[in-house]
XYZ file of C-alpha atoms in Angstrom:
707
model
C 2.720 -53.263 -31.555
C -0.771 -51.766 -31.494
C -3.917 -53.055 -29.837
C -7.346 -51.434 -30.115
C -10.518 -52.145 -28.175
C -13.629 -50.619 -29.655
C -17.284 -50.897 -28.848
C -19.299 -48.458 -30.906
C -22.699 -49.703 -29.714
C -22.269 -48.809 -26.085
C -20.071 -45.751 -26.694
C -17.213 -46.991 -24.596
C -13.978 -45.040 -24.486
C -11.334 -46.106 -26.984
C -8.143 -47.338 -25.399
C -5.124 -47.391 -27.688
C -1.796 -48.856 -26.631
C 1.029 -48.215 -28.995
C 4.483 -49.686 -28.910
C 7.676 -49.300 -30.884
C 10.547 -51.649 -31.531
C 13.786 -50.496 -29.941
C 16.699 -49.647 -32.156
C 20.155 -51.185 -31.513
C 21.588 -47.990 -30.104
C 18.632 -47.258 -27.840
C 20.177 -48.687 -24.630
C 22.988 -46.156 -24.837
C 20.542 -43.301 -25.437
C 18.266 -44.471 -22.624
C 21.184 -44.432 -20.253
C 22.104 -40.914 -21.307
C 18.503 -39.818 -21.004
C 18.293 -41.303 -17.541
C 21.354 -39.412 -16.385
C 19.989 -36.131 -17.760
C 16.500 -36.625 -16.384
C 16.901 -33.954 -13.718
C 18.189 -31.395 -16.186
C 15.309 -32.093 -18.573
C 12.840 -31.556 -15.744
C 14.387 -28.163 -15.111
C 14.127 -27.293 -18.793
C 10.471 -28.306 -18.837
C 9.719 -25.413 -16.506
C 11.191 -23.004 -19.069
C 8.835 -24.138 -21.836
C 5.754 -24.807 -19.771
C 5.113 -21.131 -19.218
C 4.604 -20.608 -22.954
C 1.447 -22.745 -22.826
C -1.721 -20.964 -21.806
C -3.740 -22.588 -19.003
C -6.792 -22.147 -21.221
C -5.270 -24.450 -23.846
C -4.646 -27.351 -21.506
C -7.200 -30.135 -21.819
C -7.167 -32.447 -18.796
C -9.894 -35.019 -18.351
C -12.813 -33.408 -16.546
C -16.624 -33.666 -16.687
C -18.550 -31.821 -19.422
C -15.568 -31.761 -21.739
C -17.640 -30.657 -24.713
C -19.132 -27.678 -22.945
C -15.776 -26.774 -21.476
C -14.239 -26.844 -24.934
C -16.902 -24.441 -26.217
C -16.301 -22.047 -23.326
C -12.549 -22.221 -23.863
C -12.947 -21.479 -27.544
C -15.123 -18.461 -26.800
C -12.652 -17.188 -24.219
C -9.786 -17.580 -26.656
C -11.690 -15.646 -29.308
C -12.503 -12.940 -26.786
C -8.857 -12.751 -25.761
C -7.788 -12.354 -29.378
C -10.343 -9.593 -29.960
C -9.341 -7.686 -26.843
C -5.651 -8.188 -27.573
C -5.954 -6.480 -30.947
C -6.909 -3.195 -29.253
C -4.372 -3.157 -26.396
C -2.682 -5.452 -23.941
C -4.785 -7.528 -21.572
C -3.152 -5.833 -18.606
C -4.707 -2.475 -19.565
C -8.170 -3.965 -19.187
C -7.000 -5.122 -15.767
C -5.955 -1.562 -14.869
C -9.355 -0.210 -15.893
C -11.159 -2.962 -13.980
C -9.016 -2.239 -10.926
C -10.046 1.421 -10.867
C -13.725 0.669 -11.463
C -13.968 -2.129 -8.880
C -12.125 -0.096 -6.241
C -14.412 2.895 -6.836
C -17.482 0.680 -6.486
C -16.172 -0.676 -3.178
C -15.507 2.881 -1.962
C -18.989 4.045 -2.934
C -20.668 1.057 -1.274
C -18.632 1.640 1.863
C -19.559 5.344 2.022
C -23.217 4.488 1.437
C -23.248 1.891 4.221
C -21.426 4.167 6.666
C -23.794 7.063 5.923
C -26.827 4.898 6.707
C -25.301 3.674 9.980
C -24.402 7.220 11.022
C -27.912 8.467 10.231
C -29.374 5.624 12.278
C -27.223 6.626 15.245
C -28.180 10.288 14.921
C -31.876 9.407 14.589
C -31.790 7.256 17.707
C -29.968 9.973 19.655
C -32.519 12.574 18.543
C -35.482 10.373 19.475
C -34.148 10.145 23.037
C -34.137 13.927 23.436
C -35.099 14.881 26.987
C -33.552 11.842 28.709
C -29.866 12.552 29.273
C -29.086 9.094 30.658
C -30.535 7.273 27.665
C -28.816 9.697 25.326
C -25.513 9.024 27.084
C -25.972 5.274 26.730
C -26.901 5.657 23.074
C -23.943 7.952 22.420
C -21.387 5.675 24.094
C -22.625 2.111 23.668
C -23.358 2.361 19.943
C -19.767 3.132 18.843
C -18.301 0.937 21.605
C -20.292 -2.114 20.529
C -19.764 -1.581 16.834
C -15.982 -1.184 17.297
C -15.885 -4.249 19.536
C -17.668 -6.181 16.797
C -15.194 -4.907 14.213
C -12.236 -5.895 16.365
C -13.647 -9.325 17.200
C -14.636 -9.958 13.601
C -11.204 -9.019 12.293
C -9.404 -11.028 14.960
C -11.418 -14.218 14.444
C -11.750 -14.140 10.659
C -8.348 -12.739 9.658
C -5.941 -11.236 12.234
C -3.960 -9.574 9.407
C -6.857 -7.212 8.605
C -6.291 -4.868 11.560
C -4.481 -1.557 11.275
C -3.772 0.579 8.259
C -2.179 -1.941 5.922
C 0.133 0.589 4.265
C 3.310 -0.651 6.053
C 2.609 -4.192 4.867
C 1.891 -3.040 1.307
C 5.173 -1.106 1.251
C 6.988 -4.232 2.374
C 5.354 -6.301 -0.371
C 6.276 -3.716 -2.993
C 9.873 -3.972 -1.762
C 9.885 -7.598 -2.924
C 8.805 -9.535 0.167
C 6.040 -12.106 -0.120
C 3.222 -11.744 2.405
C 0.409 -13.866 0.930
C -1.830 -13.634 3.997
C -2.220 -9.900 3.465
C -3.579 -10.443 -0.077
C -6.013 -13.251 0.695
C -9.726 -13.155 -0.065
C -10.489 -13.652 3.623
C -8.490 -10.556 4.464
C -10.371 -8.584 1.809
C -13.741 -9.602 3.218
C -12.886 -9.012 6.889
C -11.120 -5.707 6.258
C -14.008 -4.337 4.216
C -16.658 -5.155 6.822
C -14.424 -4.189 9.735
C -13.654 -0.811 8.176
C -17.367 -0.110 7.715
C -17.892 -0.681 11.444
C -14.932 1.547 12.320
C -16.172 4.420 10.168
C -19.700 4.006 11.538
C -18.372 5.089 14.953
C -18.073 8.596 13.497
C -15.968 11.429 14.834
C -16.029 9.846 18.290
C -13.211 7.500 17.337
C -11.847 9.997 14.766
C -10.434 7.485 12.291
C -10.517 7.350 8.480
C -10.375 4.905 5.579
C -7.458 5.894 3.316
C -4.860 3.406 4.566
C -7.130 0.338 4.704
C -8.595 1.243 1.349
C -5.153 1.316 -0.223
C -4.729 -2.188 1.193
C -8.127 -3.227 -0.197
C -7.175 -1.869 -3.596
C -3.934 -3.839 -3.446
C -5.818 -7.059 -2.692
C -8.158 -6.443 -5.637
C -5.131 -5.714 -7.801
C -3.503 -8.959 -6.751
C -6.478 -11.022 -7.897
C -6.817 -9.077 -11.145
C -3.129 -9.641 -11.786
C -3.608 -13.392 -11.417
C -6.569 -13.220 -13.787
C -4.619 -11.266 -16.405
C -1.747 -13.729 -16.134
C -4.179 -16.622 -16.562
C -5.677 -15.392 -19.832
C -2.424 -14.168 -21.347
C -0.557 -16.448 -23.699
C 2.830 -15.430 -22.287
C 3.136 -15.029 -18.536
C 4.907 -11.942 -17.309
C 6.852 -12.213 -14.087
C 6.684 -8.506 -13.268
C 2.966 -8.103 -14.008
C 1.965 -8.806 -10.404
C 4.406 -6.263 -8.968
C 3.289 -3.614 -11.424
C -0.363 -4.185 -10.590
C 0.402 -3.755 -6.871
C 2.166 -0.444 -7.536
C -0.812 0.757 -9.559
C -3.210 -0.321 -6.806
C -1.642 2.017 -4.251
C -2.516 5.125 -6.259
C -5.987 3.831 -7.124
C -6.867 3.476 -3.435
C -6.383 7.188 -2.742
C -8.049 8.221 -6.006
C -11.137 6.159 -5.167
C -11.403 7.670 -1.686
C -11.152 11.347 -2.643
C -11.590 11.466 -6.406
C -8.004 12.739 -6.618
C -6.100 10.785 -9.309
C -3.010 13.010 -9.488
C -2.573 13.149 -5.725
C -3.166 9.411 -5.518
C -0.362 8.633 -7.977
C 2.011 11.018 -6.186
C 1.080 9.334 -2.905
C 2.009 6.000 -4.461
C 5.361 7.430 -5.556
C 6.227 8.955 -2.176
C 4.881 6.508 0.368
C 4.707 3.109 -1.248
C 7.829 2.691 -3.400
C 11.479 3.331 -2.606
C 12.270 3.389 -6.347
C 9.426 4.250 -8.716
C 9.959 3.078 -12.296
C 8.868 5.310 -15.175
C 7.030 2.400 -16.781
C 4.503 2.561 -13.937
C 3.424 6.152 -14.608
C 0.962 5.560 -17.436
C -0.732 2.537 -15.810
C -0.984 4.409 -12.499
C -2.574 7.518 -14.003
C -4.877 5.484 -16.232
C -6.186 3.299 -13.423
C -6.429 6.209 -10.967
C -8.382 8.255 -13.509
C -10.790 5.345 -14.066
C -11.257 5.014 -10.302
C -11.787 8.729 -9.665
C -14.191 9.079 -12.595
C -16.239 6.060 -11.516
C -16.335 7.259 -7.906
C -17.684 10.687 -8.883
C -20.140 9.235 -11.418
C -21.572 6.914 -8.769
C -22.011 9.924 -6.481
C -23.900 11.776 -9.225
C -26.108 8.790 -9.983
C -26.722 8.428 -6.250
C -28.141 11.958 -6.086
C -25.141 13.584 -4.400
C -24.742 16.184 -7.151
C -25.803 17.216 -10.615
C -22.420 16.847 -12.285
C -18.836 15.842 -11.616
C -17.272 18.126 -9.035
C -14.838 18.153 -6.147
C -15.753 16.138 -3.065
C -15.516 19.222 -0.781
C -16.536 22.071 -3.056
C -15.451 25.497 -1.711
C -16.336 29.031 -2.706
C -13.094 30.901 -2.111
C -12.914 34.348 -3.783
C -11.002 34.305 -7.071
C -10.478 38.039 -7.531
C -8.216 38.464 -4.477
C -7.685 35.063 -2.827
C -4.989 36.376 -0.440
C -2.814 39.440 0.083
C 0.942 39.230 -0.648
C 1.847 39.763 3.007
C -0.301 36.793 3.977
C 2.468 34.592 2.594
C 4.280 35.219 5.876
C 1.271 33.923 7.791
C 1.148 30.813 5.608
C 4.851 30.273 6.265
C 4.246 30.620 10.009
C 1.362 28.166 9.708
C 3.685 25.657 8.024
C 6.269 25.941 10.788
C 3.563 25.593 13.426
C 2.172 22.468 11.749
C 5.682 21.032 11.560
C 6.252 21.613 15.273
C 2.891 20.110 16.231
C 3.549 17.116 13.958
C 6.837 16.449 15.776
C 4.934 16.367 19.057
C 2.272 14.095 17.590
C 4.810 11.671 16.085
C 6.695 11.533 19.390
C 3.491 10.652 21.252
C 2.623 8.077 18.608
C 5.998 6.340 18.902
C 5.727 6.407 22.693
C 2.270 4.817 22.749
C 3.441 2.089 20.347
C 6.362 1.229 22.633
C 4.154 1.417 25.713
C 1.577 -1.024 24.351
C 4.394 -3.425 23.419
C 6.200 -3.310 26.774
C 3.352 -2.881 29.260
C 2.209 -6.389 30.271
C -1.442 -5.417 30.802
C -1.859 -3.697 27.447
C 0.197 -6.348 25.668
C -1.991 -9.142 27.042
C -5.252 -7.365 26.202
C -4.095 -6.563 22.672
C -3.186 -10.222 22.224
C -6.084 -12.111 23.755
C -8.859 -9.593 24.534
C -8.935 -7.317 21.504
C -12.710 -6.863 21.470
C -12.774 -5.954 25.164
C -9.921 -3.479 24.721
C -11.601 -1.820 21.734
C -14.918 -1.556 23.539
C -13.358 -0.021 26.658
C -11.251 2.530 24.780
C -14.095 3.601 22.484
C -16.501 3.861 25.425
C -13.998 6.131 27.179
C -13.553 8.306 24.093
C -17.301 8.480 23.498
C -17.881 9.537 27.118
C -15.547 12.499 26.642
C -17.220 13.561 23.409
C -20.761 13.356 24.822
C -22.517 16.578 23.713
C -23.689 17.328 27.258
C -20.117 17.020 28.538
C -16.768 17.946 26.950
C -18.145 17.296 23.472
C -20.159 20.479 23.932
C -16.954 22.406 23.119
C -15.695 20.173 20.286
C -18.646 20.114 17.860
C -18.932 16.398 18.577
C -22.249 16.087 16.726
C -20.450 16.685 13.451
C -19.295 13.766 11.375
C -15.793 13.688 9.881
C -17.059 15.123 6.609
C -19.035 17.863 8.367
C -16.011 18.804 10.472
C -13.853 19.327 7.392
C -16.639 21.215 5.610
C -17.021 23.603 8.547
C -13.266 24.254 8.705
C -13.119 25.031 4.980
C -15.913 27.602 5.225
C -14.624 30.835 3.682
C -16.759 33.069 5.935
C -15.332 34.586 9.104
C -16.957 33.094 12.178
C -15.909 35.923 14.449
C -17.659 38.584 12.331
C -20.960 36.757 11.815
C -24.081 38.122 13.372
C -26.053 36.023 15.825
C -29.303 37.216 14.265
C -28.847 35.316 11.015
C -29.768 31.663 10.888
C -28.372 30.300 7.650
C -24.938 31.812 7.957
C -24.484 30.599 11.514
C -24.742 26.870 10.894
C -21.012 26.173 11.488
C -20.878 28.772 14.243
C -23.803 27.243 16.152
C -21.743 24.132 16.860
C -18.433 25.852 17.537
C -19.708 28.659 19.769
C -22.742 27.167 21.473
C -23.825 28.719 24.786
C -21.788 31.809 24.049
C -18.431 30.011 24.070
C -15.685 31.751 22.114
C -14.705 30.228 18.794
C -11.043 30.418 19.782
C -11.653 28.504 22.991
C -13.547 25.757 21.129
C -10.806 25.397 18.504
C -8.008 25.307 21.092
C -9.946 22.808 23.221
C -10.591 20.684 20.125
C -6.880 20.651 19.245
C -5.732 19.784 22.748
C -8.250 16.988 23.241
C -8.004 15.438 19.796
C -4.202 15.261 20.023
C -4.079 12.622 22.749
C -7.424 11.060 21.796
C -6.137 10.365 18.286
C -2.921 8.906 19.688
C -4.976 6.595 21.902
C -7.280 5.631 19.030
C -4.254 4.543 16.989
C -3.815 1.594 19.375
C -7.217 0.103 18.548
C -6.845 -3.375 16.964
C -9.281 -2.830 14.100
C -9.104 -1.719 10.457
C -8.560 2.030 10.462
C -6.966 4.804 8.452
C -4.952 7.644 9.918
C -4.576 10.100 7.030
C -7.998 11.761 7.193
C -7.837 12.427 10.981
C -4.518 14.281 10.692
C -5.844 16.089 7.610
C -8.824 17.385 9.622
C -6.590 18.157 12.606
C -4.359 20.289 10.404
C -7.442 22.063 9.061
C -8.371 22.950 12.648
C -4.894 24.455 13.200
C -5.223 26.481 10.009
C -8.725 27.589 10.952
C -7.460 28.910 14.288
C -4.715 30.933 12.586
C -7.147 32.132 9.918
C -9.725 33.282 12.449
C -7.012 35.148 14.333
C -5.854 36.872 11.152
C -9.477 37.725 10.288
C -10.025 39.218 13.741
C -6.898 41.348 13.495
C -7.897 42.577 10.043
C -11.434 43.473 11.193
C -10.198 45.465 14.204
C -7.663 47.449 12.161
C -4.630 46.186 14.059
C -2.756 45.330 10.856
C -0.617 48.249 9.657
C -0.705 49.788 6.207
C -3.832 48.428 4.550
C -7.078 47.018 5.828
C -7.391 43.269 5.170
C -11.146 43.262 4.848
C -11.416 39.931 3.058
C -9.141 37.502 4.867
C -10.286 33.967 4.041
C -9.959 31.633 7.061
C -10.885 28.662 4.875
C -7.705 29.112 2.865
C -5.639 28.800 6.035
C -7.590 25.674 7.003
C -6.828 24.110 3.627
C -3.136 24.989 3.919
C -3.001 23.661 7.480
C -4.630 20.382 6.449
C -2.067 19.764 3.705
C 0.885 20.940 5.824
C 0.108 18.867 8.921
C -0.796 15.672 7.048
C 2.276 16.084 4.854
C 4.511 16.578 7.893
C 3.093 13.505 9.641
C 3.554 11.261 6.590
C 6.722 13.010 5.273
C 5.122 13.577 1.869
C 4.109 16.417 -0.463
C 1.198 14.567 -2.044
C -1.330 16.130 0.416
C -0.861 19.390 -1.509
C -2.370 17.877 -4.651
C -4.911 15.914 -2.626
C -6.103 19.130 -0.949
C -6.345 20.947 -4.279
C -8.216 18.113 -6.001
C -10.390 17.507 -2.951
C -11.678 21.094 -2.949
C -11.107 22.157 -6.572
C -9.317 25.226 -5.211
C -6.227 26.206 -7.227
C -6.027 29.804 -6.048
C -4.144 28.816 -2.881
C -1.756 26.356 -4.559
C 1.398 28.392 -3.835
C 0.657 29.128 -0.127
C -0.337 25.499 0.445
C 2.878 24.254 -1.145
C 4.978 26.707 0.883
C 3.356 25.692 4.172
C 3.749 21.978 3.378
C 7.416 22.359 2.441
C 8.248 24.184 5.667
C 6.291 21.694 7.749
C 8.131 18.802 6.068
C 11.506 20.467 6.594
C 10.867 20.760 10.316
C 9.338 17.293 10.666
C 12.117 15.507 8.743
C 14.956 17.147 10.684
C 16.940 14.780 12.850
C 16.032 11.673 10.795
C 12.700 11.331 12.603
C 10.594 8.449 11.285
C 7.276 9.246 9.692
C 3.964 7.860 10.873
C 4.129 4.850 8.558
C 7.823 4.315 9.330
C 6.958 4.102 13.021
C 4.337 1.454 12.275
C 6.834 -0.549 10.214
C 9.414 -0.337 12.998
C 6.876 -1.363 15.626
C 5.840 -4.394 13.558
C 9.491 -5.163 12.695
C 8.815 -5.293 8.997
C 11.867 -5.678 6.715
C 11.423 -2.291 5.032
C 14.865 -0.751 4.560
C 13.941 2.995 4.595
C 12.132 2.490 7.892
C 14.978 0.430 9.357
C 17.420 3.152 8.389
C 15.512 5.728 10.422
C 15.170 3.398 13.380
C 18.850 2.508 13.525
C 21.091 4.234 10.956
C 24.058 1.938 11.667
C 22.190 -1.254 10.701
C 21.950 -0.637 6.919
C 25.582 0.545 6.963
C 26.826 -3.014 7.469
C 29.585 -3.831 4.904
C 28.550 -6.261 2.201
C 31.723 -8.274 2.760
C 30.354 -9.446 6.104
C 27.181 -10.871 4.614
C 28.292 -11.957 1.113
C 27.678 -15.642 0.393
C 30.467 -17.912 -0.838
C 29.298 -19.309 -4.142
C 30.156 -22.281 -6.345
C 32.411 -21.039 -9.144
C 33.967 -22.339 -12.345
C 37.183 -21.513 -14.092
C 37.124 -20.740 -17.793
C 39.038 -23.943 -18.609
C 36.632 -26.149 -16.641
C 35.511 -29.357 -18.262
C 32.133 -31.099 -18.327
C 32.806 -32.950 -15.065
C 33.379 -29.708 -13.159
C 30.347 -28.124 -14.820
C 28.203 -31.096 -13.842
C 29.416 -30.838 -10.255
C 28.596 -27.113 -10.185
C 25.077 -27.720 -11.491
C 24.418 -30.397 -8.883
C 25.723 -28.384 -5.910
C 24.408 -24.911 -6.794
C 20.876 -23.644 -7.296
C 21.834 -20.182 -8.578
C 20.745 -19.118 -12.051
C 24.066 -17.310 -12.607
C 27.274 -19.174 -11.761
C 30.413 -16.985 -11.585
C 33.383 -17.776 -13.840
C 36.944 -16.917 -12.793
C 40.226 -16.961 -14.665
C 41.565 -19.802 -12.511
C 40.876 -21.318 -9.150
C 44.175 -19.951 -7.844
C 43.770 -16.296 -8.875
C 39.929 -16.183 -8.683
C 39.847 -13.099 -10.911
C 36.204 -12.612 -11.868
C 35.592 -12.817 -15.626
C 31.808 -12.934 -15.631
C 29.118 -15.542 -15.230
C 27.508 -18.357 -17.153
C 23.786 -19.070 -17.156
C 22.571 -22.274 -15.605
C 20.425 -23.037 -18.667
C 23.473 -22.848 -20.944
C 25.407 -25.150 -18.634
C 22.607 -27.698 -18.925
C 22.733 -27.419 -22.718
C 26.505 -27.780 -22.612
C 26.245 -30.957 -20.546
C 23.506 -32.402 -22.754
C 25.621 -31.945 -25.845
C 28.553 -33.579 -24.095
C 26.419 -36.595 -23.185
C 25.030 -37.040 -26.699
C 27.877 -35.888 -28.957
C 30.762 -37.130 -26.747
C 33.484 -34.557 -27.775
C 34.832 -32.903 -24.653
C 35.180 -29.117 -24.666
C 36.197 -26.504 -22.159
C 33.696 -24.149 -20.596
C 34.813 -21.080 -22.588
C 34.420 -23.088 -25.817
C 30.968 -24.498 -25.203
C 29.278 -21.693 -23.228
C 29.009 -17.948 -23.481
C 30.614 -16.117 -20.560
C 28.651 -12.933 -19.879
C 30.387 -9.922 -18.407
C 28.905 -8.533 -15.210
C 27.499 -5.045 -15.617
C 28.019 -4.033 -11.980
C 30.452 -5.429 -9.426
C 30.458 -3.994 -5.921
C 33.201 -3.862 -3.359
C 33.024 -5.674 -0.022
C 33.262 -2.225 1.576
C 29.935 -1.149 0.091
C 26.992 -1.152 2.492
C 23.896 -3.307 2.573
C 21.805 -0.255 1.731
C 23.804 0.378 -1.448
C 23.521 -3.261 -2.490
C 19.765 -3.160 -1.864
C 19.404 -0.035 -3.997
C 21.332 -1.607 -6.883
C 19.277 -4.801 -6.782
C 16.041 -2.804 -6.678
C 16.982 -0.472 -9.524
C 18.411 -3.127 -11.829
C 15.764 -5.702 -11.050
C 18.441 -8.395 -11.072
C 18.619 -11.433 -8.820
C 22.395 -11.665 -8.324
C 25.069 -9.118 -7.473
C 28.738 -10.138 -7.433
C 31.157 -8.866 -4.787
C 34.841 -8.559 -5.743
C 37.857 -7.009 -4.071
C 40.360 -5.657 -6.634
C 38.975 -8.060 -9.221
C 39.101 -11.107 -6.940
C 35.762 -12.749 -6.317
C 34.672 -12.530 -2.673
C 31.110 -13.802 -2.940
C 27.707 -12.798 -4.191
C 24.489 -11.266 -2.936
C 21.218 -12.687 -4.228
C 17.797 -11.156 -3.816
C 16.589 -13.971 -1.506
C 19.729 -13.491 0.572
C 19.066 -9.733 0.729
C 15.557 -10.452 2.020
C 17.013 -12.655 4.753
C 19.494 -9.919 5.705
C 16.747 -7.306 6.037
C 14.626 -9.682 8.107
C 17.564 -10.209 10.461
C 18.116 -6.440 10.679
C 14.449 -5.928 11.559
C 14.719 -8.445 14.399
C 17.662 -6.539 15.891
C 15.598 -3.401 16.535
């Protein structure tokens, strides 16, 4: 039956109702269709992903214009798809957008720092006003950053790297990838960096988090415009984002990718290498091009360009000094990590600090920053710490290849770094030692501030100060002729500073990527071998005794379900036998009929249902897919002939079966490497249970709560 209502004059919508006469056997088919309604709904989800969201045509306003836009987008997608995959355009866009954010952040911070320095200079002659300007400016701006982050998005405080590592491990933390978090973290980080060397914090960690948030949105966009959705596209984009964040901060693509391999991922897949390097190269190139167009240079060059001698960069015997420097940095890093873990526990257990960090974050940030700024006041203790220097100027002065101790006080241009480090006749060695002693506990205290902040650049500069002290000592000994055999007339203290920066930052983070970051940051390849040696020795000393790294300590303090961190916090927790946590699953025997299969489908939600030889022996034969069971039941309902499970379905053999005596850590590694969702546990061939990826997440969350 068909009924049409038309009105062409007024342009009314045509309503067409169509009907169809039922066939004699339709009641039986309708009954069968009604019984299989749930299974058909499950199958609809399998085919719905093949339809592009751009092709759907729901009723909305401006349908004609929307159709034109959709057609243009589809043509554009086809044109772009002929060159390469859509995801590669996403990787390029990720690097470019992250570099633009980094450049805008540096530009904003530079203007705020210049405003602070201008105001301080204009108050010259009035010590009280200068003190108020020096202390209240960073205190207020950090209080604003803390209050802004707390009220807009509480998840924007801190580094963000521990949370990103947890997400890359397979845990969903949507609040840390939200647009609100991106906005609040970006503005809060600008305020933190505008406080300058007073607070002594950086931007690497939060910028890796920002890059990850940008990557998450680009991944959703790429999935939207692709014809076939890819389940692993989002995870791959997040892995790529970690390397892009470092590359966009320093213009170091190789070091950024290695940082992503070492810090972010427990298991790094080879398929991620090309996307990581491609996106990191796009980010580093865009970051340096923006600097050139902004008047920061004439061509592409390293961010901290050095002028180390190439003819004789170091003497062979200096290798021993670089080795000693590495051991010293390792020992100091152990002390720093111990103090960092202690302050994290103290702020958690002390009721006063715990209450302030929960309810009065802005007040706490303002008080701590005011205290730190008072100590670094140039007319007080800051007189001996070159407190007028910004973070960039501090690192530039440490990397100076000239010997401070042998410079003449009659020259003006050569003494620019020395004027700050030996003002009022103070010895350079005293200033460096005082700087190291003060910045050690000041940096530990600054790590408790509830605002967006990075901690890689501060330890990088701190290590450069250690290397500079050793280099100046070696230069002094060479100039006085104390060294036996030959006169070391051209000892380069800047080379020791570069090696110390890489060694100390690598020891704190338990990584080797700072070696490449230091080389790419300065463009100095002559000291590659000494830097690598110092970093290896520092890592060996810092990793001894299963000490957690800086980021591991943050993960432990926040009780994040990150297995490598949990292992270092409590080695016995990941050693729990799988047999104690394996889940009893619904199973089928190979001779099961349609009734048993239907019962298994209704009672189990697993995509892989184990199949045993018989219910009595429970010898594991393999598994059957849930989709094939649904097809098997549909055929039974429509065709009526009853078959056994092994006749109507394909029984797949399990590639890996673990023993109940295996540990949770081993099961987690297998699930991560294989990328599978189910792992069967059998004892001498007898099925004990199974471990699914959601169940593994729950286990790790329970282990984190036990710390």
